[in-house]
Amino acid sequence: MIHLSRVPLLLYSYLATEMLAPFFASFLIMNCVFFLVKLIPFLNFVLELNIGLTDFIRLFSYLFPNMFLYSIPMAAMIGITIGFSRLANDSEILALKASGISMYRILPPVVTIAALIALLTSYFSIVLIPVSEVAMKQLTYQLLKEKIDKGIQEHQFTEALGDLVVYVGSIEKETGEWKDVWVSDMRGQVIPTITMASTGVMKSDIDKMKVTIILRNGSLHRSDRPNSQVVQFSNYQLNIPLQPPANSATAFNRGTLTMPELLQKGREFGGVSTEKGRVLIIEYHKRLVLPAGCLILCLMGLPLGLQAGPRRRAVGIPFALAIFILYYMLFTFAKMVAKENTVPILVAMWSPNLLFLLLALFFIRQVTNEQPLVPESLQNAVRVLLKKIFVPAFSKLQKSLLAIFERLRPHRLQANIQAIPEELGVRPLSGDARQRIFHFSECKDYACQHCSLEFKNVEVALEAGFLPCDFCKTLVDRYCHTPSPS
């Protein structure tokens, strides 16, 4: 009879604790950083609308789902890497191996934690982000409309509508209808269009994010042409879009659409054959790709953390940061390729996940077999490549930069050369064309075998791009700093 081994709950709970503790710490730190980054543009919007503390907290809370979509995967990867780095540094991983526990027995808690974090990320990506974007849109509209309502008062000119200046003679308290209305419209023109009406009213449309001023029984005056124009009307509408300040943290877009709506709108715009359709379909795949990427990055934290040891540096943490940045660079590049429609959207968007999944499985296999993450053959190939190509290329670049620097130095030496006494500055010089240096007659290298050139004076040598040798530099400095006889 085969006895199935029991699940080592004590071991798994211990490993989960070691991973979750640094995860929550990393999550808190990263969200504080993201908070500060988002706070500056957000404050501009808050100060412009002059909103209260409650609305400020509500507005900012709607930004968290978008922040968590990036901070959770990063914190999870760093947390798992730190957890296993500590276990490796304290020789606990070595003790587990000595007890007969292989790396494959350690994988279940890692996979479980990674799957739970990925599910949490997918909940933010698929559900909470559209909900928060819609709530942001509604609250932003409400705040903008309140600003307009507070700004429009009887017998006052209001500039709450941007390029529209409105004056209202009186406002009916019960119906909100305006009387004796005057409007100056400066939108897209130098000379304003003046509109006067007996009555008016303002209506709002939250779906289209605009307010409409309906004027009745009035006249419109235009004077931006050679002949002024007066138009009488019985009913006239002014549409005013309500948009948050440009580049503000509350700008809303396709993020308000749910997953089915993204596919539906994408088909309505022509699918992959049109740019708008591609953008919506890319957004659909993005909400699925990032949670899956979170799972893969978490799995990669295990082999990276095991690179530490009692006598080894914890190189896994900087490697984890580098891999995280590389993943999002490839993800951004994949979005660009998908948007250009050079590669099918499905292939382009999911290729980074496939690549990093293969890399994670390879890393796990390497640490399980107690082999380095990068095979020795590949390391040797990289060393040879660096030695034969990059090192010589870097040396040539360094020499070129030094040569350019040396050619620029005569301009800085010109002041010293001009201060040289006449008996030193006008005497002949010998020049070494190979090293592009010159020598005074006092120098031992004045008649060297490579000195095939002769210059009339120092000025000519400098203009030719030649510099004094080390001894002649000291000679120049000595003459320049020697006080002249009184």
XYZ file of C-alpha atoms in Angstrom:
486
model
C 0.000 0.000 0.000
C 1.344 3.356 -0.994
C 1.187 6.000 1.710
C 0.842 9.545 0.442
C 3.042 11.947 2.321
C 1.180 14.596 4.200
C 1.401 18.222 3.137
C 4.045 19.923 5.307
C 1.792 22.760 6.470
C 4.304 24.008 9.026
C 6.991 24.391 6.352
C 4.608 25.987 3.883
C 3.226 28.447 6.439
C 6.771 29.378 7.459
C 7.797 29.989 3.836
C 4.613 31.988 3.219
C 5.395 34.191 6.213
C 8.943 34.753 4.967
C 7.579 35.869 1.582
C 4.593 37.943 2.710
C 6.429 40.055 5.297
C 8.814 41.698 2.781
C 5.987 41.794 0.231
C 3.844 44.045 2.431
C 6.846 46.207 3.317
C 7.786 46.607 -0.358
C 4.153 47.248 -1.260
C 3.910 50.054 1.298
C 7.172 51.703 0.217
C 6.402 51.553 -3.501
C 2.916 52.958 -3.096
C 4.317 55.825 -1.047
C 6.680 56.582 -3.938
C 3.857 56.336 -6.496
C 1.726 58.507 -4.214
C 4.309 61.301 -4.255
C 4.674 61.041 -8.043
C 0.903 61.331 -8.550
C 0.437 63.980 -5.873
C 1.990 66.953 -7.718
C -0.269 66.960 -10.817
C -3.186 65.967 -8.607
C -2.663 68.971 -6.326
C -2.891 71.330 -9.302
C -6.363 69.991 -10.024
C -7.381 70.126 -6.356
C -6.224 73.714 -5.883
C -7.892 74.863 -9.080
C -11.265 73.487 -7.969
C -10.743 74.412 -4.304
C -12.259 71.127 -3.108
C -12.524 69.940 0.481
C -10.660 67.182 2.295
C -13.429 64.597 1.840
C -13.588 65.041 -1.932
C -9.787 65.050 -2.058
C -9.634 61.652 -0.337
C -12.368 60.282 -2.608
C -10.613 61.506 -5.738
C -7.266 60.124 -4.720
C -8.715 56.762 -3.707
C -9.911 56.337 -7.291
C -6.280 56.482 -8.444
C -5.172 53.502 -6.352
C -6.399 50.688 -8.661
C -4.197 51.995 -11.477
C -1.265 52.336 -9.078
C -1.771 48.833 -7.675
C -1.688 47.346 -11.175
C 2.050 48.128 -11.262
C 3.028 48.251 -7.594
C 1.627 44.822 -6.655
C 3.687 42.805 -9.198
C 6.848 44.713 -8.349
C 6.328 44.364 -4.589
C 5.522 40.649 -4.959
C 8.649 39.918 -6.977
C 10.871 41.908 -4.602
C 9.188 40.368 -1.548
C 9.728 36.778 -2.697
C 13.310 37.572 -3.696
C 14.075 39.162 -0.313
C 12.407 36.300 1.568
C 14.456 33.573 -0.085
C 17.615 35.698 0.044
C 17.283 35.827 3.828
C 16.679 32.076 4.010
C 19.748 31.447 1.857
C 21.936 33.841 3.866
C 20.950 32.136 7.136
C 21.717 28.686 5.648
C 18.087 27.639 6.128
C 17.813 26.565 2.493
C 20.932 24.441 3.011
C 19.325 22.890 6.087
C 16.171 22.077 4.118
C 18.239 20.383 1.414
C 20.130 18.420 4.061
C 16.764 17.255 5.421
C 15.873 15.814 2.028
C 13.543 18.628 0.945
C 14.123 19.465 -2.707
C 13.387 22.723 -4.456
C 10.286 21.194 -6.003
C 8.830 20.754 -2.497
C 9.404 24.455 -1.882
C 7.563 25.456 -5.064
C 3.920 24.902 -3.894
C 3.809 27.817 -1.398
C 5.560 30.046 -3.932
C 3.067 29.123 -6.657
C 0.155 29.568 -4.242
C 1.283 33.017 -3.098
C 2.030 34.027 -6.694
C -1.385 32.830 -7.888
C -3.231 34.676 -5.106
C -1.340 37.900 -5.817
C -1.981 37.480 -9.561
C -5.709 36.988 -8.893
C -5.719 40.127 -6.760
C -3.975 42.020 -9.563
C -6.479 40.723 -12.115
C -9.347 41.892 -9.887
C -7.887 45.391 -9.866
C -7.178 45.242 -13.601
C -10.501 43.845 -14.817
C -13.028 45.070 -12.246
C -11.806 47.909 -10.060
C -10.038 50.037 -12.676
C -13.183 50.566 -14.836
C -15.259 51.190 -11.701
C -12.772 53.714 -10.331
C -12.477 55.466 -13.704
C -16.266 55.856 -13.931
C -16.439 57.109 -10.341
C -13.588 59.517 -11.083
C -15.456 60.784 -14.131
C -18.673 61.352 -12.186
C -16.980 63.055 -9.245
C -14.852 65.233 -11.523
C -17.937 66.305 -13.434
C -19.756 67.067 -10.203
C -16.872 69.187 -8.890
C -16.501 71.096 -12.153
C -20.232 71.790 -12.295
C -20.256 72.926 -8.665
C -17.459 75.341 -9.514
C -19.575 76.796 -12.320
C -22.735 76.948 -10.190
C -20.901 78.749 -7.396
C -19.273 81.125 -9.860
C -22.508 82.270 -11.531
C -24.190 84.773 -9.232
C -26.521 87.702 -9.720
C -25.006 90.999 -10.903
C -21.519 89.508 -11.200
C -19.232 88.637 -14.088
C -17.995 85.062 -13.775
C -14.959 83.502 -15.458
C -15.602 79.988 -14.142
C -16.280 78.825 -17.715
C -12.815 79.559 -19.063
C -13.010 81.650 -22.241
C -16.691 82.396 -21.608
C -17.613 85.324 -19.378
C -21.212 85.257 -18.155
C -23.252 87.997 -16.506
C -26.706 87.275 -15.063
C -29.095 89.975 -13.925
C -31.192 87.736 -11.688
C -31.701 84.032 -10.959
C -35.035 82.392 -10.133
C -34.485 80.414 -6.936
C -37.175 77.818 -7.686
C -36.413 77.047 -11.344
C -32.818 78.267 -11.588
C -33.708 80.273 -14.721
C -31.540 83.269 -15.590
C -32.812 86.666 -16.622
C -31.030 89.506 -18.437
C -28.138 87.318 -19.578
C -24.921 88.612 -21.180
C -22.253 86.221 -22.548
C -18.814 87.027 -23.967
C -17.413 84.116 -26.008
C -13.632 84.234 -26.637
C -13.235 80.598 -27.721
C -10.999 80.362 -30.777
C -11.128 84.057 -31.651
C -9.419 87.337 -30.826
C -12.467 89.605 -30.658
C -15.228 88.157 -28.464
C -18.716 87.326 -29.680
C -21.277 89.061 -27.484
C -24.617 87.382 -26.852
C -27.491 89.051 -24.992
C -30.742 87.314 -24.094
C -33.828 87.921 -22.012
C -33.723 84.520 -20.313
C -31.462 81.522 -20.095
C -30.856 78.264 -18.301
C -27.952 75.848 -17.849
C -28.363 72.090 -18.337
C -25.815 69.328 -17.792
C -24.985 66.031 -19.511
C -22.737 63.781 -17.422
C -22.363 61.120 -20.134
C -20.872 63.616 -22.595
C -19.165 65.617 -19.835
C -20.580 68.962 -20.897
C -22.973 71.699 -19.836
C -25.251 73.565 -22.212
C -26.365 77.177 -21.813
C -29.743 77.686 -23.507
C -30.530 81.346 -24.260
C -33.929 82.630 -25.406
C -35.092 85.826 -27.104
C -31.860 87.641 -27.701
C -29.246 88.788 -30.165
C -25.719 87.761 -31.131
C -23.114 90.374 -32.060
C -19.965 89.547 -34.066
C -17.388 92.210 -34.880
C -14.442 90.107 -36.038
C -15.136 90.927 -39.691
C -14.945 94.198 -41.656
C -18.668 94.583 -41.143
C -20.147 93.731 -37.764
C -22.929 91.153 -37.730
C -26.048 91.088 -35.560
C -28.217 87.969 -35.427
C -31.578 87.859 -33.688
C -32.660 84.516 -32.231
C -35.456 82.984 -30.230
C -33.409 80.010 -29.035
C -29.600 79.668 -28.951
C -27.361 76.998 -27.361
C -23.781 77.204 -26.127
C -22.125 73.799 -25.493
C -19.295 73.860 -22.955
C -17.234 70.665 -22.502
C -16.200 70.034 -18.921
C -12.697 68.601 -18.936
C -10.203 68.466 -16.082
C -7.021 70.507 -16.514
C -4.683 69.181 -19.188
C -2.293 66.429 -18.068
C -3.970 66.207 -14.674
C -4.002 63.010 -12.679
C -7.782 62.758 -13.145
C -7.768 62.548 -16.935
C -10.057 59.707 -17.966
C -10.105 57.656 -21.169
C -10.852 54.133 -22.393
C -10.228 52.916 -18.849
C -13.905 53.570 -18.082
C -14.972 50.698 -20.365
C -15.497 47.192 -19.032
C -14.007 44.145 -20.743
C -17.108 43.329 -22.868
C -17.472 47.022 -23.755
C -13.863 47.162 -24.944
C -14.461 44.307 -27.387
C -17.786 45.752 -28.503
C -16.408 49.249 -29.061
C -13.367 47.777 -30.783
C -15.599 45.990 -33.290
C -17.693 49.130 -33.781
C -14.562 51.119 -34.655
C -13.504 48.543 -37.247
C -11.421 46.127 -35.185
C -7.730 45.769 -35.995
C -8.171 47.545 -39.339
C -8.499 50.966 -37.646
C -6.291 52.668 -35.078
C -9.142 53.308 -32.615
C -10.211 49.690 -32.817
C -6.656 48.474 -32.211
C -6.250 50.757 -29.197
C -9.359 49.294 -27.555
C -8.364 45.703 -28.288
C -4.858 46.392 -26.946
C -6.424 47.737 -23.749
C -8.453 44.517 -23.490
C -5.337 42.345 -23.727
C -3.373 44.647 -21.413
C -5.808 43.969 -18.564
C -5.161 40.245 -18.955
C -1.448 40.346 -19.738
C -0.324 42.289 -16.659
C -1.897 39.929 -14.058
C -0.393 36.947 -15.901
C 2.934 38.775 -15.931
C 2.610 39.268 -12.175
C 2.407 35.481 -11.726
C 5.499 34.941 -13.878
C 7.536 37.633 -12.111
C 6.645 36.134 -8.734
C 7.890 32.714 -9.854
C 11.124 34.323 -10.992
C 11.688 35.673 -7.477
C 12.488 32.163 -6.156
C 15.632 31.453 -8.234
C 16.777 35.061 -7.903
C 16.513 34.931 -4.118
C 18.484 31.683 -3.949
C 21.502 33.396 -5.517
C 22.382 34.673 -2.036
C 24.354 32.644 0.486
C 26.389 32.851 3.703
C 29.469 34.043 1.840
C 27.808 35.553 -1.198
C 26.258 38.920 -1.827
C 22.495 39.130 -2.335
C 22.668 39.874 -6.056
C 19.102 38.675 -6.589
C 17.502 41.959 -5.521
C 19.207 44.201 -8.123
C 18.677 41.453 -10.704
C 14.978 41.391 -9.799
C 14.705 45.143 -10.305
C 16.522 44.868 -13.637
C 14.253 42.037 -14.810
C 11.149 43.950 -13.705
C 12.247 47.030 -15.676
C 13.156 44.870 -18.681
C 9.729 43.213 -18.582
C 7.875 46.517 -18.697
C 10.194 47.832 -21.396
C 9.348 44.804 -23.544
C 5.672 45.192 -22.660
C 5.724 48.837 -23.779
C 7.529 47.872 -26.983
C 4.950 45.124 -27.596
C 2.137 47.667 -27.239
C 3.816 49.935 -29.770
C 4.239 47.055 -32.230
C 0.619 45.997 -31.739
C -0.589 49.554 -32.270
C 1.333 49.770 -35.553
C -0.338 46.490 -36.598
C 2.970 45.066 -37.847
C 2.377 41.946 -35.719
C -0.988 40.453 -34.669
C -2.147 41.999 -31.405
C -2.479 38.634 -29.650
C 1.091 37.636 -30.542
C 2.605 41.038 -29.742
C 0.892 41.522 -26.378
C 1.519 38.016 -25.025
C 5.064 37.529 -26.328
C 6.754 39.195 -23.265
C 4.850 36.852 -20.935
C 5.819 33.802 -22.987
C 9.470 34.855 -23.052
C 9.651 35.499 -19.312
C 7.728 32.301 -18.515
C 10.350 30.256 -20.362
C 13.072 32.226 -18.588
C 11.465 31.620 -15.170
C 11.136 27.868 -15.803
C 14.753 27.732 -16.943
C 15.943 29.584 -13.828
C 13.951 27.252 -11.559
C 15.451 24.227 -13.316
C 18.955 25.647 -12.860
C 18.619 26.265 -9.114
C 16.957 22.868 -8.635
C 19.967 21.208 -10.247
C 22.253 23.504 -8.186
C 23.660 25.130 -11.279
C 24.245 28.851 -11.934
C 21.386 30.770 -13.524
C 23.571 31.601 -16.506
C 25.306 28.460 -17.889
C 29.092 28.443 -17.849
C 29.245 28.153 -21.639
C 27.163 31.293 -22.020
C 29.258 33.120 -19.419
C 32.445 32.189 -21.285
C 30.935 33.317 -24.570
C 30.013 36.659 -23.016
C 33.529 37.062 -21.613
C 35.063 36.342 -25.013
C 32.644 38.742 -26.652
C 33.527 41.455 -24.169
C 37.244 40.819 -24.519
C 37.354 40.734 -28.314
C 34.733 43.307 -29.259
C 33.565 45.573 -26.467
C 36.885 46.122 -24.676
C 38.772 47.136 -27.867
C 35.855 49.268 -28.972
C 35.760 50.959 -25.570
C 39.522 51.531 -25.684
C 39.264 53.142 -29.111
C 36.414 55.307 -27.919
C 38.415 56.327 -24.860
C 41.427 57.241 -26.990
C 39.244 59.238 -29.372
C 37.690 61.162 -26.504
C 41.113 61.842 -24.998
C 42.374 63.063 -28.358
C 39.417 65.410 -28.696
C 39.982 66.609 -25.148
C 43.651 67.234 -25.814
C 42.818 69.214 -28.938
C 40.522 71.418 -26.932
C 43.145 72.092 -24.282
C 45.139 74.689 -26.315
C 42.249 77.063 -25.884
C 42.619 76.774 -22.152
C 46.414 77.114 -22.347
C 46.230 80.202 -24.517
C 46.125 82.558 -21.537
C 49.291 81.007 -20.062
C 51.067 81.037 -23.411
C 50.300 84.717 -23.893
C 51.908 85.376 -20.507
C 55.192 83.709 -21.540
C 58.066 86.184 -21.750
C 59.143 87.146 -25.226
C 62.479 85.298 -25.048
C 60.606 81.981 -24.545
C 57.560 82.598 -26.703
C 59.350 83.493 -29.947
C 62.131 80.905 -30.017
C 61.905 77.971 -32.484
C 60.283 74.727 -31.396
C 60.599 71.135 -32.555
C 57.434 69.113 -33.132
C 56.736 65.388 -32.827
C 54.103 64.625 -35.518
C 53.395 61.175 -34.129
C 52.469 62.296 -30.606
C 51.500 65.840 -31.659
C 53.662 67.504 -28.991
C 56.366 70.175 -29.199
C 59.623 70.796 -27.283
C 61.580 73.886 -26.269
C 65.338 73.876 -26.789
C 65.818 73.266 -23.051
C 64.007 69.933 -23.361
C 66.081 66.768 -23.725
C 63.712 65.577 -26.468
C 64.220 68.708 -28.559
C 66.260 66.772 -31.142
C 64.554 63.375 -30.844
C 64.295 61.173 -33.925
C 60.533 61.749 -34.264
C 60.814 65.556 -34.120
C 60.642 66.169 -37.856
C 58.795 69.503 -37.602
C 59.987 72.950 -36.591
C 57.666 75.760 -35.504
C 58.417 79.459 -35.540
C 56.928 80.047 -32.095
C 54.491 78.694 -29.525
C 51.439 80.327 -31.109
C 52.011 78.566 -34.424
C 52.440 75.207 -32.672
C 49.208 75.623 -30.744
C 47.256 76.620 -33.837
C 48.524 73.430 -35.519
C 47.040 71.365 -32.681
C 50.314 70.554 -30.913
C 50.785 70.649 -27.126
C 53.910 71.038 -24.969
C 55.407 67.853 -23.568
C 55.343 67.229 -19.824
C 58.707 68.906 -19.225
C 57.836 71.896 -21.405
C 54.535 72.307 -19.540
C 56.488 72.745 -16.306
C 58.743 75.192 -18.144
C 55.710 77.203 -19.245
C 54.265 77.179 -15.730
C 57.587 78.263 -14.220
C 57.912 81.205 -16.591
C 54.273 82.191 -16.059
C 54.551 82.178 -12.259
C 57.999 83.794 -12.015
C 57.539 87.411 -10.839
C 58.930 89.999 -13.185
C 61.848 92.085 -11.851
C 60.811 95.444 -10.481
